PDB file of C-alpha atoms in Angstrom:
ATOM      1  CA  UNK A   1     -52.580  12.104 -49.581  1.00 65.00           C
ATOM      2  CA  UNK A   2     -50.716  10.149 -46.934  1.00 70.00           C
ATOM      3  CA  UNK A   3     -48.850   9.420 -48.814  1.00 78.00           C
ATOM      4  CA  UNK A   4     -47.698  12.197 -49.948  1.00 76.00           C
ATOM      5  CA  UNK A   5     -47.400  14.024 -47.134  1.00 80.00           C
ATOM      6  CA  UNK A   6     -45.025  11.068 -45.134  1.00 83.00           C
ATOM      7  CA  UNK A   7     -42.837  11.937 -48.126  1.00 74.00           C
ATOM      8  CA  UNK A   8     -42.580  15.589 -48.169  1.00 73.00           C
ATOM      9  CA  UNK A   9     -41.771  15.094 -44.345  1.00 80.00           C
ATOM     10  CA  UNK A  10     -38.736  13.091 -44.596  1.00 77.00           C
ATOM     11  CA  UNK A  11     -37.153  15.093 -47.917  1.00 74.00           C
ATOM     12  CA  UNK A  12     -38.065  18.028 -45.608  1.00 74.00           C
ATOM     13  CA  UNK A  13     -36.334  16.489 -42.452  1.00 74.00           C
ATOM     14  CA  UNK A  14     -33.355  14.797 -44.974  1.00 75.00           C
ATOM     15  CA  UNK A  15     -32.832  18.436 -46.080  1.00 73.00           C
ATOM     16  CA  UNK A  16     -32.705  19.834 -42.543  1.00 75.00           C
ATOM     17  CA  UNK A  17     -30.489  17.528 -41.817  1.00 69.00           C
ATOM     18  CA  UNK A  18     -28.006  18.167 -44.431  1.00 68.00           C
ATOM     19  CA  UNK A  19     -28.037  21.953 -44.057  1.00 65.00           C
ATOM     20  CA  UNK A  20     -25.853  21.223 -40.944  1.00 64.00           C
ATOM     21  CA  UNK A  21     -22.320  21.252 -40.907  1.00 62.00           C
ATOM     22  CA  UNK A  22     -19.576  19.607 -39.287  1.00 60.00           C
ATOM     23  CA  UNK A  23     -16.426  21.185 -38.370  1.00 61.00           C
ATOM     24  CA  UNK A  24     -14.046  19.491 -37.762  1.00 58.00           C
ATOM     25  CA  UNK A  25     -11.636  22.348 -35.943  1.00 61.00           C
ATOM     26  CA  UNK A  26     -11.483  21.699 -32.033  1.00 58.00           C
ATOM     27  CA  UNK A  27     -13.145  24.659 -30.339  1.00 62.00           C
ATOM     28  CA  UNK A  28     -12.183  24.051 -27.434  1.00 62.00           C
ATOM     29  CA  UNK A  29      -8.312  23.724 -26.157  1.00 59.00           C
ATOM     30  CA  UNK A  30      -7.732  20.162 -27.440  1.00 62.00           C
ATOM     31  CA  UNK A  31      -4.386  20.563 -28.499  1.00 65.00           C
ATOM     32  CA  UNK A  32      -3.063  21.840 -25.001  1.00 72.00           C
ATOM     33  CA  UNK A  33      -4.174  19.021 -23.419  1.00 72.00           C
ATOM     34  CA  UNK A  34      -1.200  16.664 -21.445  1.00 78.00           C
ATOM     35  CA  UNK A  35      -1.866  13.553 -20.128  1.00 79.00           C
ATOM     36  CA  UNK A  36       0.463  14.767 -17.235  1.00 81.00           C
ATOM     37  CA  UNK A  37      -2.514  17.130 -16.674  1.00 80.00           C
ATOM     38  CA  UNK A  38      -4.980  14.078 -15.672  1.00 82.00           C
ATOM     39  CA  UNK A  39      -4.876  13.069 -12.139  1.00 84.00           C
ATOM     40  CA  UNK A  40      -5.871   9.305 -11.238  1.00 82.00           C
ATOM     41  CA  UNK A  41      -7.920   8.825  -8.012  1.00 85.00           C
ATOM     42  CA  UNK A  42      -7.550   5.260  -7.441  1.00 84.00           C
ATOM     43  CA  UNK A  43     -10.079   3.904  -5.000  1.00 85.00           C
ATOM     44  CA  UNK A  44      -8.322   2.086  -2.100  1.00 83.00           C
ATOM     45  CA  UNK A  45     -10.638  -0.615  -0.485  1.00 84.00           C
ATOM     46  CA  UNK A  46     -10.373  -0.888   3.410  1.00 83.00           C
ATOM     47  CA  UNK A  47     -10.119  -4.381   4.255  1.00 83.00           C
ATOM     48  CA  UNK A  48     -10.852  -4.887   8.192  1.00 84.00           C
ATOM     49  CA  UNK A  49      -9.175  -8.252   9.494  1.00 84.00           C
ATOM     50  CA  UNK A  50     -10.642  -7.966  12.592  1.00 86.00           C
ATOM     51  CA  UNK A  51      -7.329  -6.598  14.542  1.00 85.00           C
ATOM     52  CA  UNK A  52      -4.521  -3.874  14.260  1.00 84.00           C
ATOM     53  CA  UNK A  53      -1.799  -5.122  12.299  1.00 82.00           C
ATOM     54  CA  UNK A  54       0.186  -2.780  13.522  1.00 83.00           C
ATOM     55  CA  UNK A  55       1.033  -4.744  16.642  1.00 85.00           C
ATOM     56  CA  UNK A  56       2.240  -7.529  14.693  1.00 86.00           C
ATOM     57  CA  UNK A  57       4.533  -5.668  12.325  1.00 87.00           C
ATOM     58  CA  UNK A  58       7.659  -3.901  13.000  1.00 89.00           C
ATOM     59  CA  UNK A  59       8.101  -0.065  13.669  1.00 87.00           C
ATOM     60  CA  UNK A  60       8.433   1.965   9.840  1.00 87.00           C
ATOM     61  CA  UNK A  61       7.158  -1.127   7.945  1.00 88.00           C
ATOM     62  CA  UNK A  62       6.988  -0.389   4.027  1.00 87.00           C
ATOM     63  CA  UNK A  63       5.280  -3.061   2.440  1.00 84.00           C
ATOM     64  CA  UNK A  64       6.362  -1.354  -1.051  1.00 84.00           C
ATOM     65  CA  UNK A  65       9.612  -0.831   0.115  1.00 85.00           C
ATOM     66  CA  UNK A  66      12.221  -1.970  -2.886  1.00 80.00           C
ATOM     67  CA  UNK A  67       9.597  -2.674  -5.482  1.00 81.00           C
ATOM     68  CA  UNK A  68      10.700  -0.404  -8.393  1.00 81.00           C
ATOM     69  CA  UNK A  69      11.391  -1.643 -11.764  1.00 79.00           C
ATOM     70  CA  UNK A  70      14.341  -1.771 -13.278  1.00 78.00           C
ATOM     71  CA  UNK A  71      14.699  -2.967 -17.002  1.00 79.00           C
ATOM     72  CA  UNK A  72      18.185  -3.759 -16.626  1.00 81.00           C
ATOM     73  CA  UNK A  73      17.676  -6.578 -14.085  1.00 80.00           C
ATOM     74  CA  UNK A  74      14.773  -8.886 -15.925  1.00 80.00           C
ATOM     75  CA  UNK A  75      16.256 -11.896 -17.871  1.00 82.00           C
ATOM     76  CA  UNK A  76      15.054 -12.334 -21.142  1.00 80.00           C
ATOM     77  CA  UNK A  77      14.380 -16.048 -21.674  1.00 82.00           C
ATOM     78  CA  UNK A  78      15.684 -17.024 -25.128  1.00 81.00           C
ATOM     79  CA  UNK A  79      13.999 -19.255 -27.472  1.00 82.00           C
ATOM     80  CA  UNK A  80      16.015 -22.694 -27.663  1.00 81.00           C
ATOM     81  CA  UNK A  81      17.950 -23.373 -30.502  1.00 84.00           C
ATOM     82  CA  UNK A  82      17.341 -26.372 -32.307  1.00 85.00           C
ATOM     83  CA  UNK A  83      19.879 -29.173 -31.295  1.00 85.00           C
ATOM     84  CA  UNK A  84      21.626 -31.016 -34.901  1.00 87.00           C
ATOM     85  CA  UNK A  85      22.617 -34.354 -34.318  1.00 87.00           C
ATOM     86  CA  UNK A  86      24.847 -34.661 -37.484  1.00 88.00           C
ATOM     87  CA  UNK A  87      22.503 -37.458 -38.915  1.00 87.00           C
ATOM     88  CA  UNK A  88      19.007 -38.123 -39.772  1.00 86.00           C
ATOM     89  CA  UNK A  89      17.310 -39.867 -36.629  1.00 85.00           C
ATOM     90  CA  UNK A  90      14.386 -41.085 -38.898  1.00 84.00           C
ATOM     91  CA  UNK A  91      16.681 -43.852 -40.249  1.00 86.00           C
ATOM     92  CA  UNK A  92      16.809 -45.333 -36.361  1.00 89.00           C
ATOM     93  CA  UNK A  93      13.377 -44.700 -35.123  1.00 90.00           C
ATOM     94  CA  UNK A  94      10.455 -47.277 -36.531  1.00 91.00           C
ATOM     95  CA  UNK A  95       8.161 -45.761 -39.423  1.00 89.00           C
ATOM     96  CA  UNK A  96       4.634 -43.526 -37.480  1.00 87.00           C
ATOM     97  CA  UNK A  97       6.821 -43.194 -34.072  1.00 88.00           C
ATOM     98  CA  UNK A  98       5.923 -40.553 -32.110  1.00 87.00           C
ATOM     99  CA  UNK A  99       7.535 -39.644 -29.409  1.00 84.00           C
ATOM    100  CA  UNK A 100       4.121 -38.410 -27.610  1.00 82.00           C
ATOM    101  CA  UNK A 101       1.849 -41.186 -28.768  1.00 83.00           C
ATOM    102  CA  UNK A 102       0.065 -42.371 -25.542  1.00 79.00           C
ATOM    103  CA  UNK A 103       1.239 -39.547 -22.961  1.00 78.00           C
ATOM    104  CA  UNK A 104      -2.425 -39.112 -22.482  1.00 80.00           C
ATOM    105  CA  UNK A 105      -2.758 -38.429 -18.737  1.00 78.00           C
ATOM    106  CA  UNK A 106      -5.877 -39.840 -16.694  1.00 78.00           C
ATOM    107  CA  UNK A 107      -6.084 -38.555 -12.681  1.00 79.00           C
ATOM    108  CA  UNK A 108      -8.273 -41.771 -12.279  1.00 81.00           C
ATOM    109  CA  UNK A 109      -4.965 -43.827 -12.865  1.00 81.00           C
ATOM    110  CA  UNK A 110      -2.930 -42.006 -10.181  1.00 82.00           C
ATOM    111  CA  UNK A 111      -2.670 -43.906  -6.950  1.00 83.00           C
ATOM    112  CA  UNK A 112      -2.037 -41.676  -3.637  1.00 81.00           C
ATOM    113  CA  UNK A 113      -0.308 -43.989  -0.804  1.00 82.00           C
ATOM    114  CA  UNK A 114      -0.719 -41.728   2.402  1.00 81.00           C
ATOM    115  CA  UNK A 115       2.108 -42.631   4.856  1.00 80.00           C
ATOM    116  CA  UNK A 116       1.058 -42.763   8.114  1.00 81.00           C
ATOM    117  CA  UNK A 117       3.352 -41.410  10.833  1.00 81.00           C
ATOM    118  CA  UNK A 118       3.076 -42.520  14.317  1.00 82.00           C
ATOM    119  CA  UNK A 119       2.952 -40.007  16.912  1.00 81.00           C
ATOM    120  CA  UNK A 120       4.382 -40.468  20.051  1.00 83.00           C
ATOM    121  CA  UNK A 121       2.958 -37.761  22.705  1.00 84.00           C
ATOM    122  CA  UNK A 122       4.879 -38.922  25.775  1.00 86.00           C
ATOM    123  CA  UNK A 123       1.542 -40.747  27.522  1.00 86.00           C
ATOM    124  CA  UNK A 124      -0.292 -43.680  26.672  1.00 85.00           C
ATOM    125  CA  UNK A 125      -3.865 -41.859  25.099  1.00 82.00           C
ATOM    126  CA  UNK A 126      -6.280 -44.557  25.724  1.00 83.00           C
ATOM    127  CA  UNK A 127      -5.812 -43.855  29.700  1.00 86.00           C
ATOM    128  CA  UNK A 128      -7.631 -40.101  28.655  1.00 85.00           C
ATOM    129  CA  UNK A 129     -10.208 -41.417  26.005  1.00 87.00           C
ATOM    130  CA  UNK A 130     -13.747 -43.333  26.452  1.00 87.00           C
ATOM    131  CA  UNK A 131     -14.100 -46.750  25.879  1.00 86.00           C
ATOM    132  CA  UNK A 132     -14.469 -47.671  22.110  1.00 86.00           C
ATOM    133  CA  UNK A 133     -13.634 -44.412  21.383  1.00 87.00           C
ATOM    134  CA  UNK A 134     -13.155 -43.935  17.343  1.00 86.00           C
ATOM    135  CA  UNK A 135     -11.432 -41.006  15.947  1.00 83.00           C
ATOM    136  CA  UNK A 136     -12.296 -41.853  12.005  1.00 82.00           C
ATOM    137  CA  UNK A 137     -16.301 -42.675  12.898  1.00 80.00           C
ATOM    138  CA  UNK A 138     -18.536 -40.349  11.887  1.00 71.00           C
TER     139      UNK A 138
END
């Protein structure tokens, strides 16, 4: 009887389902709708730096001042064009070279050399230091 009943519940609910319809037709005015029409709030974050900046920069600043686009003054880069030789360098290279075999690049192999400069501040610096004083200890 359970059965039969869980079955006569969904072909009942199936049905009800299908009696809907869809229509496809916009009710409402989809058609007149411009994207012109949308206005974009764009959230601007303050950022406090902990003094006016407007001390510091000169009267009628514009930091957007000059930034339009214009199409007409980008350079394209162009692809390179494949260089011909006039002959087949194969015939003067040994057979398996590759010209980036081994360009493998390890940091580890890199050696820094610092150059130290000497400073000279006018006045002999010991004279205003302690004794044993050490400037690289920790």
């Amino acid at each position: 009887m359970k059965k039969a009943t869980t079955v006569l519940s969904v072909l009942f609910f199936g049905a009800t389902l299908m009696s809907f319809q869809g229509n496809p037709e916009c009710k409402t005015e989809c058609e007149n709708l411009q994207i012109e029409d949308i206005t974009f709030i764009e959230v601007e974050e303050e950022i406090d730096l902990g003094f006016d900046t407007a001390q510091y920069l000169p009267a009628g600043f514009d930091p957007y001042a000059g930034m339009e686009l214009d199409l007409n003054s980008l350079t394209f880069i162009e692809e390179e064009e494949e260089i011909n030789l006039g002959f087949n360098t194969a015939a003067y290279l040994p057979i398996g070279f590759n010209a980036y075999d081994g360009m493998e690049l390890d940091l580890d192999d890199i050696v820094y050399i610092e150059d130290e400069e000497e400073i000279d501040l006018g006045f002999n610096v010991s004279d205003y230091l302690p004794e044993n004083f050490n400037a690289f200890s920790k």
